[in-house]
Structures are given as structure tokens and as C-alpha cells.
Coordinates of C-alpha atoms in Angstrom, one line a residue:
Chain A
M1 CA 2.0 -28.6 -20.6
A2 CA -0.5 -27.1 -18.1
E3 CA -4.1 -28.3 -18.0
I4 CA -5.5 -24.9 -16.8
V5 CA -4.1 -21.6 -18.1
V6 CA -5.0 -18.3 -16.6
V7 CA -4.7 -15.2 -18.8
G8 CA -4.7 -11.9 -16.9
Q9 CA -2.8 -9.4 -14.8
V10 CA 0.1 -10.9 -12.9
A11 CA 0.4 -8.6 -9.9
R12 CA 1.8 -8.1 -6.5
D13 CA -0.8 -8.1 -3.8
L14 CA -0.2 -6.0 -0.7
V15 CA -2.7 -6.7 2.0
L16 CA -2.9 -4.3 4.9
K17 CA -5.2 -5.1 7.9
V18 CA -6.1 -2.0 10.0
E19 CA -8.6 -1.4 12.8
E20 CA -10.2 1.3 10.8
I21 CA -9.3 3.5 7.8
P22 CA -8.0 6.8 9.1
D23 CA -9.8 10.1 8.7
E24 CA -8.6 12.8 6.3
G25 CA -5.1 13.7 7.4
G26 CA -4.9 10.9 9.9
S27 CA -2.7 7.9 10.4
T28 CA -3.3 4.4 11.6
E29 CA -1.2 1.4 12.6
V30 CA -1.1 -1.6 10.2
L31 CA -2.0 -4.7 12.3
E32 CA -1.0 -7.2 9.7
R33 CA 0.7 -7.0 6.4
L34 CA 1.0 -9.7 3.7
E35 CA 2.9 -9.3 0.4
L36 CA 1.8 -12.0 -2.1
L37 CA 1.7 -13.1 -5.6
G38 CA -1.7 -11.8 -6.7
G39 CA -4.1 -10.8 -9.4
A40 CA -4.9 -13.5 -12.0
A41 CA -2.3 -15.8 -10.3
N42 CA -4.7 -16.5 -7.5
Q43 CA -6.8 -18.6 -10.0
A44 CA -3.8 -20.5 -11.2
V45 CA -2.7 -21.2 -7.6
G46 CA -6.2 -22.4 -6.7
A47 CA -6.2 -24.7 -9.7
R48 CA -2.8 -26.1 -8.6
Q49 CA -4.1 -26.7 -5.0
L50 CA -7.0 -28.7 -6.4
G51 CA -4.6 -31.0 -8.2
W52 CA -4.4 -29.5 -11.7
S53 CA -1.2 -28.4 -13.5
S54 CA -1.6 -24.7 -14.3
A55 CA 0.1 -21.9 -16.1
L56 CA 0.0 -18.1 -16.3
V57 CA -0.1 -15.8 -19.3
G58 CA 0.4 -12.2 -18.6
V59 CA 3.1 -9.5 -18.3
V60 CA 5.2 -8.2 -15.4
G61 CA 7.8 -5.4 -15.4
D62 CA 11.5 -6.0 -15.2
D63 CA 11.6 -4.7 -11.6
G64 CA 12.1 -6.2 -8.2
A65 CA 8.4 -6.8 -7.8
G66 CA 8.3 -8.6 -11.1
R67 CA 11.2 -10.9 -10.1
A68 CA 9.5 -11.5 -6.7
V69 CA 6.2 -12.5 -8.2
L70 CA 7.7 -14.8 -10.8
A71 CA 9.8 -16.5 -8.1
S72 CA 6.6 -17.0 -6.0
A73 CA 4.7 -18.4 -9.0
R74 CA 7.5 -20.9 -9.6
E75 CA 7.5 -21.9 -5.9
D76 CA 3.7 -22.4 -6.2
G77 CA 4.4 -24.9 -9.1
L78 CA 3.0 -22.7 -11.8
D79 CA 4.3 -22.7 -15.4
V80 CA 5.4 -19.1 -16.1
T81 CA 6.8 -19.6 -19.6
G82 CA 3.8 -17.6 -20.9
V83 CA 4.6 -14.6 -18.7
G84 CA 6.3 -11.7 -20.5
V85 CA 8.8 -9.5 -18.8
R86 CA 8.4 -6.0 -20.1
A87 CA 11.7 -4.0 -20.4
G88 CA 11.3 -0.8 -18.4
G89 CA 7.8 -1.9 -17.2
T90 CA 6.4 -1.6 -13.6
T91 CA 4.7 -4.7 -12.2
A92 CA 1.1 -4.1 -11.3
L93 CA 0.2 -3.7 -7.6
Y94 CA -3.1 -4.3 -5.9
V95 CA -3.3 -2.8 -2.4
D96 CA -6.1 -4.4 -0.3
V97 CA -6.9 -2.4 2.8
V98 CA -9.1 -4.5 5.1
E99 CA -10.7 -3.2 8.3
S100 CA -11.2 -5.5 11.3
G101 CA -14.9 -5.9 10.5
G102 CA -14.0 -7.4 7.1
V103 CA -14.8 -4.2 5.0
R104 CA -12.3 -4.0 2.1
R105 CA -11.1 -1.2 -0.1
L106 CA -8.9 -2.0 -3.2
L107 CA -6.4 0.4 -4.7
E108 CA -5.3 -0.9 -8.1
H109 CA -2.2 0.2 -9.9
V110 CA -2.0 -1.4 -13.4
P111 CA 0.4 0.6 -15.5
E112 CA -0.5 0.5 -19.2
D113 CA 2.9 -0.9 -20.2
V114 CA 2.2 -4.2 -18.4
L115 CA -1.1 -4.9 -20.1
L116 CA -1.3 -7.9 -22.4
T117 CA -0.6 -7.3 -26.2
P118 CA -1.3 -9.5 -29.2
A119 CA 2.5 -10.1 -29.4
D120 CA 2.5 -11.4 -25.8
V121 CA -0.4 -13.8 -26.7
R122 CA 1.5 -15.0 -29.7
A123 CA 4.5 -15.7 -27.6
A124 CA 2.3 -17.7 -25.2
E125 CA 0.5 -19.7 -28.0
P126 CA 2.2 -23.1 -27.1
V127 CA 0.8 -22.8 -23.6
L128 CA -2.6 -21.6 -24.7
S129 CA -3.2 -24.2 -27.4
A130 CA -2.2 -27.2 -25.2
A131 CA -4.6 -26.2 -22.4
R132 CA -7.8 -28.1 -21.3
A133 CA -9.3 -24.9 -19.9
V134 CA -8.3 -21.3 -20.4
L135 CA -9.5 -18.6 -18.0
V136 CA -9.4 -15.1 -19.5
E137 CA -9.6 -11.9 -17.5
L138 CA -11.7 -9.5 -19.6
R139 CA -10.0 -6.3 -18.2
Q140 CA -7.1 -6.9 -20.5
P141 CA -7.1 -5.1 -23.9
G142 CA -9.7 -6.4 -26.4
D143 CA -7.3 -7.4 -29.1
A144 CA -5.2 -9.5 -26.8
V145 CA -8.4 -11.0 -25.2
R146 CA -9.7 -12.1 -28.7
D147 CA -6.4 -13.6 -29.7
A148 CA -6.1 -15.5 -26.5
M149 CA -9.6 -16.9 -26.8
G150 CA -8.9 -17.8 -30.4
A151 CA -5.7 -19.7 -29.5
A152 CA -7.6 -21.5 -26.7
A153 CA -10.5 -22.4 -28.9
R154 CA -8.2 -23.8 -31.7
G155 CA -6.7 -26.1 -29.1
G156 CA -10.1 -27.3 -28.1
A157 CA -10.1 -25.8 -24.6
L158 CA -13.0 -24.9 -22.4
V159 CA -12.9 -21.1 -22.5
L160 CA -14.1 -19.2 -19.4
V161 CA -14.2 -15.4 -19.4
D162 CA -14.2 -13.4 -16.2
G163 CA -15.6 -9.9 -16.0
H164 CA -16.9 -7.8 -18.8
P165 CA -15.0 -6.1 -21.7
E166 CA -15.0 -2.3 -21.8
D167 CA -15.3 -2.5 -25.6
S168 CA -18.9 -3.5 -26.8
R169 CA -17.6 -5.0 -30.0
V170 CA -15.3 -7.3 -27.9
R171 CA -18.4 -8.2 -25.8
D172 CA -20.3 -9.7 -28.7
A173 CA -17.2 -11.7 -29.9
V174 CA -16.7 -12.9 -26.3
L175 CA -20.3 -14.0 -25.8
S176 CA -20.3 -15.9 -29.1
S177 CA -17.1 -17.8 -28.4
A178 CA -16.8 -18.4 -24.6
T179 CA -17.9 -21.6 -23.0
V180 CA -18.4 -20.1 -19.6
V181 CA -19.1 -16.5 -18.7
R182 CA -18.5 -15.3 -15.1
A183 CA -19.2 -11.8 -13.7
D184 CA -19.3 -10.2 -10.3
D185 CA -22.1 -7.9 -9.3
A186 CA -20.9 -4.7 -11.1
E187 CA -19.8 -6.6 -14.1
A188 CA -23.0 -8.5 -14.4
A189 CA -25.0 -5.3 -14.6
A190 CA -22.6 -4.1 -17.3
L191 CA -22.9 -7.3 -19.3
A192 CA -26.7 -7.3 -19.0
G193 CA -26.8 -3.6 -19.9
R194 CA -29.1 -2.8 -16.9
E195 CA -29.1 -2.9 -13.1
L196 CA -30.0 -6.4 -11.7
D197 CA -32.3 -5.8 -8.7
D198 CA -32.7 -9.2 -7.3
V199 CA -32.1 -12.9 -7.8
R200 CA -35.1 -13.2 -10.2
D201 CA -33.6 -10.4 -12.3
A202 CA -30.2 -12.0 -12.3
V203 CA -31.7 -15.4 -13.4
A204 CA -33.4 -13.7 -16.3
A205 CA -30.2 -11.9 -17.3
A206 CA -28.1 -15.1 -17.1
R207 CA -30.6 -17.0 -19.2
D208 CA -30.7 -14.3 -21.7
L209 CA -26.8 -14.3 -21.9
V210 CA -26.9 -18.1 -22.4
S211 CA -29.1 -17.6 -25.4
R212 CA -26.4 -15.5 -26.9
G213 CA -23.7 -18.2 -27.0
P214 CA -22.1 -19.4 -23.8
A215 CA -23.0 -22.9 -22.5
I216 CA -22.9 -21.6 -18.9
V217 CA -23.3 -18.2 -17.3
A218 CA -22.5 -17.5 -13.6
L219 CA -23.5 -14.1 -12.1
A220 CA -22.9 -12.9 -8.6
V221 CA -25.9 -11.3 -6.8
G222 CA -24.4 -9.6 -3.7
S223 CA -25.4 -11.1 -0.4
E224 CA -27.8 -13.4 -2.2
G225 CA -24.9 -15.5 -3.6
N226 CA -24.7 -16.6 -7.2
V227 CA -26.9 -17.6 -10.1
V228 CA -25.7 -20.2 -12.6
A229 CA -27.7 -20.7 -15.8
W230 CA -27.3 -23.1 -18.7
D231 CA -29.3 -24.2 -21.7
G232 CA -32.5 -25.5 -20.2
G233 CA -32.0 -24.7 -16.5
H234 CA -30.6 -22.6 -13.7
A235 CA -29.6 -22.8 -10.0
V236 CA -29.4 -20.2 -7.3
L237 CA -26.5 -20.8 -4.9
P238 CA -26.4 -19.0 -1.6
L239 CA -23.1 -17.8 -0.1
L240 CA -21.6 -20.6 2.0
G241 CA -19.6 -20.4 5.2
G242 CA -19.6 -17.6 7.9
A243 CA -19.1 -13.9 7.6
P244 CA -16.1 -13.1 5.3
V245 CA -12.8 -11.9 6.9
D246 CA -11.8 -10.4 3.5
P247 CA -13.9 -10.8 0.3
T248 CA -10.7 -10.5 -1.8
G249 CA -10.2 -13.6 -4.0
G250 CA -13.7 -14.9 -3.5
G251 CA -14.5 -14.4 -7.2
D252 CA -11.2 -16.0 -8.3
A253 CA -11.8 -19.1 -6.1
F254 CA -15.4 -19.3 -7.5
V255 CA -14.0 -19.5 -11.0
V256 CA -11.5 -22.2 -10.1
G257 CA -14.1 -24.3 -8.3
L258 CA -16.5 -24.0 -11.3
V259 CA -13.9 -24.8 -14.0
T260 CA -12.2 -27.7 -12.2
A261 CA -15.6 -29.3 -11.6
L262 CA -16.7 -28.9 -15.2
L263 CA -13.4 -30.4 -16.4
R264 CA -14.1 -33.4 -14.2
G265 CA -17.5 -33.8 -16.0
A266 CA -19.7 -32.3 -13.3
D267 CA -23.1 -30.8 -14.4
P268 CA -23.4 -27.0 -14.1
E269 CA -25.4 -27.1 -10.9
T270 CA -22.9 -29.4 -9.1
A271 CA -20.0 -27.2 -10.5
G272 CA -21.8 -24.1 -9.1
W273 CA -22.0 -25.6 -5.6
E274 CA -18.2 -26.4 -5.7
A275 CA -17.5 -22.9 -6.9
S276 CA -19.5 -21.5 -4.0
A277 CA -17.6 -23.8 -1.6
A278 CA -14.2 -22.7 -3.0
A279 CA -15.2 -19.0 -2.6
A280 CA -16.3 -19.6 1.0
L281 CA -13.0 -21.3 1.8
T282 CA -11.1 -18.3 0.5
V283 CA -13.0 -15.3 2.0
G284 CA -12.6 -16.7 5.5
R285 CA -8.9 -15.7 5.3
L286 CA -7.0 -12.4 5.0
G287 CA -5.7 -11.7 1.5
G288 CA -6.9 -13.1 -1.8
R289 CA -4.6 -16.1 -1.8
P290 CA -6.7 -19.4 -1.8
E291 CA -5.9 -22.4 0.3
L292 CA -8.0 -25.0 -1.4
D293 CA -8.2 -28.7 -1.0
A294 CA -10.4 -30.9 -3.2
D295 CA -11.9 -32.9 -0.3
R296 CA -12.8 -29.8 1.7
V297 CA -14.4 -28.1 -1.4
A298 CA -16.5 -31.2 -2.0
A299 CA -17.5 -31.5 1.6
V300 CA -18.5 -27.8 1.9
A301 CA -20.4 -28.0 -1.4
Q302 CA -22.3 -31.1 -0.4
A303 CA -23.2 -29.7 3.0
G304 CA -24.4 -26.5 1.4
R305 CA -26.5 -28.4 -1.1
R306 CA -28.1 -30.6 1.5
E307 CA -28.9 -27.6 3.7
A308 CA -30.5 -25.8 0.7
A309 CA -32.6 -28.9 -0.2
R310 CA -34.0 -29.2 3.4
P311 CA -37.6 -28.1 3.7
S312 CA -37.6 -24.8 5.6
Chain B
M1 CA 32.4 10.5 9.6
A2 CA 29.0 12.1 8.9
E3 CA 28.2 15.6 10.2
I4 CA 24.4 14.9 10.7
V5 CA 23.2 11.6 12.0
V6 CA 19.5 10.6 11.9
V7 CA 18.3 8.0 14.5
G8 CA 14.9 6.5 13.7
Q9 CA 12.8 4.1 11.6
V10 CA 14.4 3.2 8.3
A11 CA 11.4 2.3 6.1
R12 CA 10.1 1.9 2.7
D13 CA 7.6 4.5 1.6
L14 CA 4.8 3.5 -0.8
V15 CA 3.0 6.6 -2.1
L16 CA -0.3 6.0 -3.8
K17 CA -2.1 8.9 -5.5
V18 CA -5.9 8.3 -6.0
E19 CA -8.7 10.5 -7.2
E20 CA -10.6 9.6 -4.0
I21 CA -10.4 6.9 -1.4
P22 CA -13.0 4.2 -2.3
D23 CA -16.2 3.6 -0.3
E24 CA -16.5 0.4 1.8
G25 CA -16.2 -2.6 -0.5
G26 CA -15.2 -0.4 -3.4
S27 CA -12.1 -0.1 -5.6
T28 CA -10.2 2.7 -7.3
E29 CA -7.4 3.1 -9.7
V30 CA -4.1 4.3 -8.5
L31 CA -3.1 7.3 -10.7
E32 CA 0.5 7.5 -9.6
R33 CA 2.7 5.2 -7.4
L34 CA 6.1 5.9 -5.9
E35 CA 8.2 3.4 -3.9
L36 CA 10.9 5.2 -2.1
L37 CA 13.4 5.1 0.8
G38 CA 11.4 6.7 3.6
G39 CA 10.8 7.2 7.3
A40 CA 13.7 8.8 9.1
A41 CA 15.8 8.6 6.0
N42 CA 14.0 11.6 4.5
Q43 CA 15.8 13.8 7.1
A44 CA 19.2 12.4 6.2
V45 CA 18.5 12.8 2.5
G46 CA 17.4 16.4 3.0
A47 CA 20.6 17.2 5.0
R48 CA 22.7 15.6 2.2
Q49 CA 20.9 17.8 -0.4
L50 CA 21.7 20.9 1.7
G51 CA 25.4 20.0 1.5
W52 CA 26.0 18.1 4.7
S53 CA 27.4 14.6 5.0
S54 CA 24.8 12.4 6.8
A55 CA 24.3 9.0 8.2
L56 CA 21.4 6.8 9.4
V57 CA 21.1 4.8 12.6
G58 CA 18.2 2.4 12.6
V59 CA 17.1 -1.2 11.8
V60 CA 15.8 -2.9 8.6
G61 CA 14.8 -6.5 8.1
D62 CA 16.9 -9.0 6.0
D63 CA 14.2 -8.9 3.3
G64 CA 14.0 -7.6 -0.2
A65 CA 12.6 -4.3 1.0
G66 CA 15.5 -3.9 3.5
R67 CA 18.0 -4.5 0.7
A68 CA 16.2 -2.1 -1.6
V69 CA 16.1 0.8 1.0
L70 CA 19.8 0.3 1.9
A71 CA 20.7 0.4 -1.7
S72 CA 18.7 3.6 -2.2
A73 CA 20.3 5.1 0.9
R74 CA 23.8 4.4 -0.5
E75 CA 22.8 5.9 -3.8
D76 CA 21.7 9.0 -2.0
G77 CA 25.2 9.2 -0.5
L78 CA 24.2 8.3 3.1
D79 CA 26.5 6.5 5.5
V80 CA 24.5 3.3 6.5
T81 CA 27.2 1.7 8.6
G82 CA 25.0 2.5 11.7
V83 CA 21.9 0.6 10.2
G84 CA 21.4 -2.8 11.6
V85 CA 19.9 -5.6 9.5
R86 CA 17.7 -7.8 11.7
A87 CA 17.8 -11.5 10.9
G88 CA 14.2 -12.7 10.2
G89 CA 13.0 -9.1 10.5
T90 CA 10.4 -7.3 8.2
T91 CA 11.4 -3.8 7.0
A92 CA 8.9 -1.1 8.1
L93 CA 6.5 0.1 5.5
Y94 CA 4.7 3.5 5.4
V95 CA 1.8 3.6 2.9
D96 CA 0.8 7.2 2.1
V97 CA -2.5 7.4 0.3
V98 CA -3.0 10.9 -1.2
E99 CA -6.2 12.1 -2.8
S100 CA -6.1 14.6 -5.7
G101 CA -7.1 17.4 -3.4
G102 CA -4.0 16.8 -1.2
V103 CA -5.7 15.0 1.6
R104 CA -3.4 12.3 3.0
R105 CA -4.0 9.1 5.0
L106 CA -1.0 7.2 6.4
L107 CA -1.0 3.4 7.1
E108 CA 2.1 2.6 9.1
H109 CA 3.5 -0.9 9.5
V110 CA 6.4 -0.9 12.0
P111 CA 7.0 -4.5 13.1
E112 CA 8.4 -4.7 16.7
D113 CA 11.4 -6.6 15.6
V114 CA 12.8 -3.7 13.6
L115 CA 12.6 -1.1 16.4
L116 CA 15.9 0.1 17.7
T117 CA 17.5 -1.6 20.8
P118 CA 20.3 -0.5 23.1
A119 CA 22.5 -3.1 21.3
D120 CA 21.8 -1.4 17.9
V121 CA 22.8 2.0 19.5
R122 CA 26.0 0.5 20.9
A123 CA 26.9 -0.8 17.4
A124 CA 26.3 2.7 16.0
E125 CA 28.4 4.5 18.7
P126 CA 31.3 5.4 16.4
V127 CA 28.8 7.2 14.1
L128 CA 26.9 8.9 16.9
S129 CA 29.9 10.1 18.8
A130 CA 31.5 11.7 15.7
A131 CA 28.4 13.7 14.7
R132 CA 27.9 17.5 14.8
A133 CA 24.2 17.0 15.1
V134 CA 22.1 14.0 16.0
L135 CA 18.3 14.0 15.2
V136 CA 16.4 11.4 17.2
E137 CA 12.9 10.1 16.4
L138 CA 11.2 9.7 19.8
R139 CA 8.8 7.0 18.6
Q140 CA 11.7 4.5 19.0
P141 CA 11.9 2.6 22.3
G142 CA 12.8 4.7 25.4
D143 CA 16.0 2.8 26.3
A144 CA 17.4 3.1 22.8
V145 CA 16.5 6.8 22.6
R146 CA 18.2 7.6 25.9
D147 CA 21.4 5.7 24.9
A148 CA 21.5 7.4 21.5
M149 CA 21.1 10.8 23.1
G150 CA 23.8 10.0 25.6
A151 CA 26.3 8.9 22.9
A152 CA 25.5 12.1 20.9
A153 CA 26.0 14.3 23.9
R154 CA 29.2 12.7 24.9
G155 CA 30.5 13.5 21.4
G156 CA 29.4 17.2 21.9
A157 CA 26.7 17.1 19.2
L158 CA 23.6 19.3 19.0
V159 CA 20.8 16.9 19.9
L160 CA 17.4 17.4 18.3
V161 CA 14.5 15.2 19.3
D162 CA 11.5 14.9 17.1
G163 CA 8.0 13.9 18.5
H164 CA 7.1 12.9 22.0
P165 CA 8.0 9.8 23.9
E166 CA 5.3 7.4 25.0
D167 CA 7.0 6.9 28.3
S168 CA 6.7 9.9 30.7
R169 CA 10.0 9.1 32.5
V170 CA 11.7 9.2 29.1
R171 CA 10.1 12.6 28.5
D172 CA 11.8 14.2 31.5
A173 CA 15.2 12.8 30.5
V174 CA 14.7 14.0 27.0
L175 CA 13.7 17.5 27.9
S176 CA 16.6 17.9 30.3
S177 CA 19.2 16.7 27.7
A178 CA 18.0 17.7 24.2
T179 CA 19.3 20.9 22.6
V180 CA 16.3 21.3 20.3
V181 CA 12.8 19.8 20.7
R182 CA 10.5 19.6 17.7
A183 CA 6.8 18.4 17.7
D184 CA 4.0 18.3 15.2
D185 CA 0.4 19.3 16.3
A186 CA -0.6 16.1 18.0
E187 CA 2.8 15.6 19.6
A188 CA 2.9 19.2 20.8
A189 CA -0.3 18.6 22.8
A190 CA 1.1 15.4 24.3
L191 CA 4.4 17.1 25.2
A192 CA 2.5 20.1 26.8
G193 CA 0.1 17.8 28.5
R194 CA -2.9 19.7 27.2
E195 CA -4.7 20.8 24.0
L196 CA -3.1 23.8 22.4
D197 CA -5.9 25.9 21.0
D198 CA -4.2 28.7 19.2
V199 CA -0.8 30.3 18.5
R200 CA -0.8 32.2 21.8
D201 CA -1.3 28.9 23.6
A202 CA 1.4 27.2 21.6
V203 CA 3.9 30.1 22.3
A204 CA 3.1 29.7 26.1
A205 CA 3.7 25.9 25.9
A206 CA 6.9 26.3 23.9
R207 CA 8.3 28.9 26.4
D208 CA 7.3 26.6 29.3
L209 CA 9.2 23.7 27.6
V210 CA 12.3 25.9 27.1
S211 CA 12.3 26.5 30.8
R212 CA 12.6 22.8 31.4
G213 CA 15.9 22.4 29.5
P214 CA 16.1 22.6 25.7
A215 CA 17.7 25.7 24.2
I216 CA 15.1 25.8 21.4
V217 CA 11.5 24.4 21.1
A218 CA 9.6 24.3 17.8
L219 CA 5.9 23.4 17.8
A220 CA 3.6 23.0 14.8
V221 CA 0.3 24.9 15.1
G222 CA -1.8 23.4 12.2
S223 CA -2.6 25.9 9.4
E224 CA -1.1 28.7 11.5
G225 CA 2.4 27.4 10.8
N226 CA 5.0 27.0 13.5
V227 CA 6.1 28.5 16.8
V228 CA 9.8 28.6 17.7
A229 CA 10.8 29.6 21.3
W230 CA 14.2 30.1 22.9
D231 CA 15.5 31.5 26.2
G232 CA 14.3 35.1 26.0
G233 CA 12.2 35.1 22.8
H234 CA 10.0 33.4 20.3
A235 CA 8.8 33.7 16.7
V236 CA 5.6 32.7 14.9
L237 CA 6.3 31.4 11.4
P238 CA 3.5 31.1 9.0
L239 CA 3.3 28.2 6.4
L240 CA 5.1 29.3 3.3
G241 CA 4.3 28.3 -0.3
G242 CA 1.0 27.4 -1.9
A243 CA -1.5 24.7 -1.0
P244 CA 0.3 21.4 -0.3
V245 CA 0.1 18.6 -2.8
D246 CA 1.0 16.1 -0.1
P247 CA 1.8 17.1 3.5
T248 CA 4.1 14.0 3.9
G249 CA 7.7 14.9 4.8
G250 CA 7.0 18.5 5.7
G251 CA 7.9 17.9 9.3
D252 CA 11.1 16.1 8.4
A253 CA 12.1 18.9 6.0
F254 CA 11.4 21.5 8.8
V255 CA 13.8 19.6 11.1
V256 CA 16.5 19.5 8.5
G257 CA 16.2 23.2 7.7
L258 CA 16.2 24.1 11.4
V259 CA 19.3 22.0 12.3
T260 CA 21.4 22.9 9.3
A261 CA 20.8 26.6 9.9
L262 CA 21.7 26.2 13.6
L263 CA 24.9 24.3 12.7
R264 CA 25.8 27.3 10.4
G265 CA 25.4 29.6 13.4
A266 CA 22.1 31.1 12.5
D267 CA 20.0 32.5 15.3
P268 CA 16.8 30.5 16.2
E269 CA 14.4 32.9 14.4
T270 CA 16.4 32.7 11.1
A271 CA 16.7 29.0 11.5
G272 CA 12.9 28.8 12.0
W273 CA 12.4 30.7 8.7
E274 CA 14.7 28.3 6.9
A275 CA 12.9 25.4 8.4
S276 CA 9.6 26.7 7.2
A277 CA 11.0 27.2 3.7
A278 CA 12.4 23.6 3.6
A279 CA 9.0 22.3 4.6
A280 CA 7.2 24.4 1.9
L281 CA 9.6 23.1 -0.8
T282 CA 8.7 19.5 0.2
V283 CA 4.9 19.5 0.6
G284 CA 4.5 20.9 -2.9
R285 CA 5.5 17.4 -4.3
L286 CA 3.9 14.0 -4.0
G287 CA 5.6 11.7 -1.4
G288 CA 7.8 12.6 1.5
R289 CA 11.1 12.7 -0.2
P290 CA 12.6 16.2 -0.1
E291 CA 14.3 17.9 -3.0
L292 CA 16.1 20.7 -1.2
D293 CA 18.7 23.2 -2.4
A294 CA 20.4 25.6 -0.1
D295 CA 19.9 28.6 -2.3
R296 CA 16.2 28.0 -2.8
V297 CA 15.7 27.4 0.9
A298 CA 17.4 30.7 1.7
A299 CA 15.4 32.6 -1.0
V300 CA 12.0 31.2 0.2
A301 CA 12.9 31.9 3.8
Q302 CA 13.9 35.5 3.1
A303 CA 10.9 36.2 0.9
G304 CA 8.6 34.8 3.7
R305 CA 10.3 36.9 6.3
R306 CA 10.1 40.1 4.3
E307 CA 6.4 39.4 3.5
A308 CA 5.7 38.9 7.3
A309 CA 7.5 42.1 8.2
R310 CA 5.5 44.3 5.7
P311 CA 2.9 46.4 7.5
S312 CA -0.5 44.8 6.7

């Protein structure tokens, strides 16, 4: 059984690199095109690259795209026994349009019929209950999210939730039962219930969220990097690496770096540096697919930490 | 053997309808997604819908997309014996992003290895030489275009060329041997060698092009519609129908309406009205795939012509 299980949208990623997005009515040449296994699978692939067995829980359609993403997932060594194939369903598609300067626009097609249901979660119960860590994408429907978190907790797994739930009742349940909460900029504001203006504000919001249940809260703060808070402390982690080629997948890689470090017994601050390193190693490439390596993650994390500790 | 043969890029069309294109770094939900046989095939499909047997000459990759578009083409009743499957090639993809207001942006990925070569044209010679009309997309490489036009002419076919060739030497050969030349707004300016400011300007350019060889020249003039010129006359054809939902495929349908009318023996002006009707019936729907019907094309063309003849 897999050590790390990712619950979320299993999708096809179509990455299109263009010089510049065309004007209204215009057209442009695509300079580079990638078609990849995407969505939540990027976290599972990253975990696998860092040496952990991993599995997916989600739903695809019974279409050509669904068959292609399942075949890719198997090639990547992922356990897909927890992925449902919806009869008549259309596999989700994320179109990632990236301009040469690194600016990204995301067009997301997630048909309702390939969202996770409680029945899908029940079918995946063996996978969920055997995991050491379960990563749950909160954009899935609230009832399925709660059931997946419940199954993970009964098995004694570390439960990381990613994003923020649309439904406020789900939010309270999530905060009280998750081990780790991770949110990007927009999601962090939604979780906090207010705009977060700067790092200080984000630290206060993260500490407040910790007081409501989770052991660790990690919030993105735009170009300032990330804030990680835990009971009794916090750390501010700058973005590592150079200018991003494509920000897609940075958040997913951050989550993978964080969780794998915590599973190894790292303290939250060390885990935060490894998370930042994993994100940096992903946004330097086109498309959200990670290409992680435990030694490189550790090296980039240590270099970043030393640099930050140096008196300026 | 097919009566109408279309020579051009055989591609997959991915149509994404969104409320609005996202800002830099942003994301948006795709409201509707279509994945279709596209590119030059839209002309062949339209001809088929109007009751003519039709065939494709082009190249796809030996990938999943290539297999999918060939299967769609066969389902549409097209002869694909003239379509080459390039080993290791990547099938072309046209991504058509349409905002709710009908504004379109086109992202075109045409890998070099799936462009037409003289060898591909030779392999398709039986299809080309048996045709009554051959429609050639001028964006294909010049040597393949010339060979395809030559094979069509030897078989006695009406030869329609669509667009404008990049290579100026090809342009002269094209003008001297094509029966019909069709160009959209941008292509018309390139063919004429100058900006065309208004309908009067476009009429002059079309008449000048007729004097260089083709029997009929049809140029698009933005929201003014189209101009059709022939030896001794010309007609100005307004856009028919309501506001377009998606302009994609309008030019392809215009070509099909024009050629099928000419094959039936219609005069150029009547053919122009049918071309305008076919375009109107296509741009009222999302995606470039036509849904033509000979009776509706005739009815819309006649109504448009009567309306234009009425004293204002």
C-alpha cells in the first residue's frame, strides 16, 4: 500500500508556450506544447520522485484523455486503484498558457461529473486507511472531503489539506481535524476571512489558524514567499531560485516537500525550507510536472537557509 | 473517388468557451469545451454536408490525437487515403479560446514535421487527379502547394487556393494557375501588397488580382463582408445572419459554399451569396465545425440577396 495518498482532481494538463497572448480576434503560434498527467497527480508524482510510494484518489471520465492519464500515472509508478472511471464522464482539463516572460493564465475545465463523491471515497477506503500521509485538495465537494479526511484519520495518517473549502461548515470541520493546512495567496485570504496585506499579517493569520486546530499552517505571501506557523513558533521562507519560467505546480511541489520532510521527522521550519526548495525546483521548468530529487531539494533548502541566516 | 479534395493541415480543434480571458497570473473556469476534428477538415466536412463526396490530403502524427482525428474524419464520411501518418510526428492542435461576447483568440500549434511535403502529395496523386475541385491551403510549404495544384490541374479540377503564400515566387505561380483565389482580411492585404482600407479598395485589389490569372477572386473586408470579382464584374456581399457566437470556421464555410455552387454551374455572384450564407450558418455556433444543409444555405443566400436588392 502507498505511503502518500493524494485526493483530488486527476486531470490532463495542456501546457502552451506562446510569445504573447493574442489580442481580441487575433492568433499566435504555439512555440512549445506539452500534454501531461496533471492536477492533483503532480503531488503524487513529486512524492514518488522523492522516494515515497504514492497513490491517487480521484475520478476520470471513460474517455481517451482518461485512459491516457491513467496510463501515464501507472508509468510514473503511482497506485491508481483508488481512481474511479466515471461512465460517460469527461476527464478534467487544465490549459496552462505561458508567455515567454513567465506570465501564466490557467483555463480550467472540471466537469461536475468527474468530481469526487462519497461513494468514490468509500471505494478508495483501503488506500486511504493504509496511508502514512493523505493530501486532500479542498476544491472537491465537501462531503467527499470530510469522508476522505475521516478515513485517513482512522488509519492514523498525517492529513494535509490544500486550499480552502467553499462551504464554511466544511471549513470548521477541516480546521479541527487536519494536521497541516496549506493555502496559496487567494486561498489564504479566504481562509483567514480577510485580505492579508503583508508577511506580518500572514504570520498573524497563520498563528490564528493554528489556534483553531491544525499542528502546522503554511500560507503563501506572493513574492514574499511563504509563512509556516506551528504551536509556539513560525518561520518566514523567501522564494528560492531564480525568476520562474512557469509558476504552475509550485504550490503542489511545496506541499510534497513539506509532507515528505514531516514524515521523515523534520521540524516544521526545516520542512518549510524543503518545501520552498521543492517549489523552486519546479517553477524553473515549463508545465507543472515536478522533477524532484531528494539530494537537490536538501541542498537548495540548506543553501537558502544559510543565505537567510547571514547578517545582511 | 471524391469530388471535392481539401489539401491542408489536418488538426485537432480544442474549443474553450470562457466568460473572459484571465488577467496575467489568473485563472478562469472553462464553461464549455469541445474537442473536434479541425483545420482543413472543416472544409471537407462542410462539402460532405452539402452532398458532395470529399477527401482530405494532409499529414497527422502517429499519436493519439492523430488516431482520433482520422477516426472522426472517417465517421464524417471523408476519404482519408490521402492523409499521411508521420512516424514520430505530433498532430497539429488549434486552441480556440472564445469569450462569452464572441471574441476569439487562436493558439496554433503546427509542428514542422506534420507539414505537407512533395512526397506526401505524390502519395495522394490518385485522390488529387480524380477530383472535380481541389481546395489548397496556402500555409503549407510552397513546393507541396505547387505539386498539389499541378496534380489537380492535370486532372482538370477547379483549383481554389485559400490564403496567401509566404514565398513570393510561389505567389506568382499560384495566381497564374488557380481558378479561384480566396483570402481573409490579413491575407488579402498580403496578396495585394498593401493595406485595403475599404470596400472600394478591396474591389480594386480583387479586380487587379483577376487580371493576373484567376477566374474568380474573393476577399474578406472585415465587418463589411466580402468582395467577389471576376472577369468583367464584381459583387459586394454583406455578412449575413446575426452577431457571431464564434468566428472560427466562417472562412472555411465560405470557401465550401463558393466552390459547391460553382461546381453546380452557378455564376460567381450567386456562388458568392451562397458562400456568405454558409459562413453565416457556421459562425452562429461555438467551434469551427460547420453544420450545413443545402436547402438552408440556398434560403439564407436568397433572403440576403433580396434584402440587398431592396431600395433603402
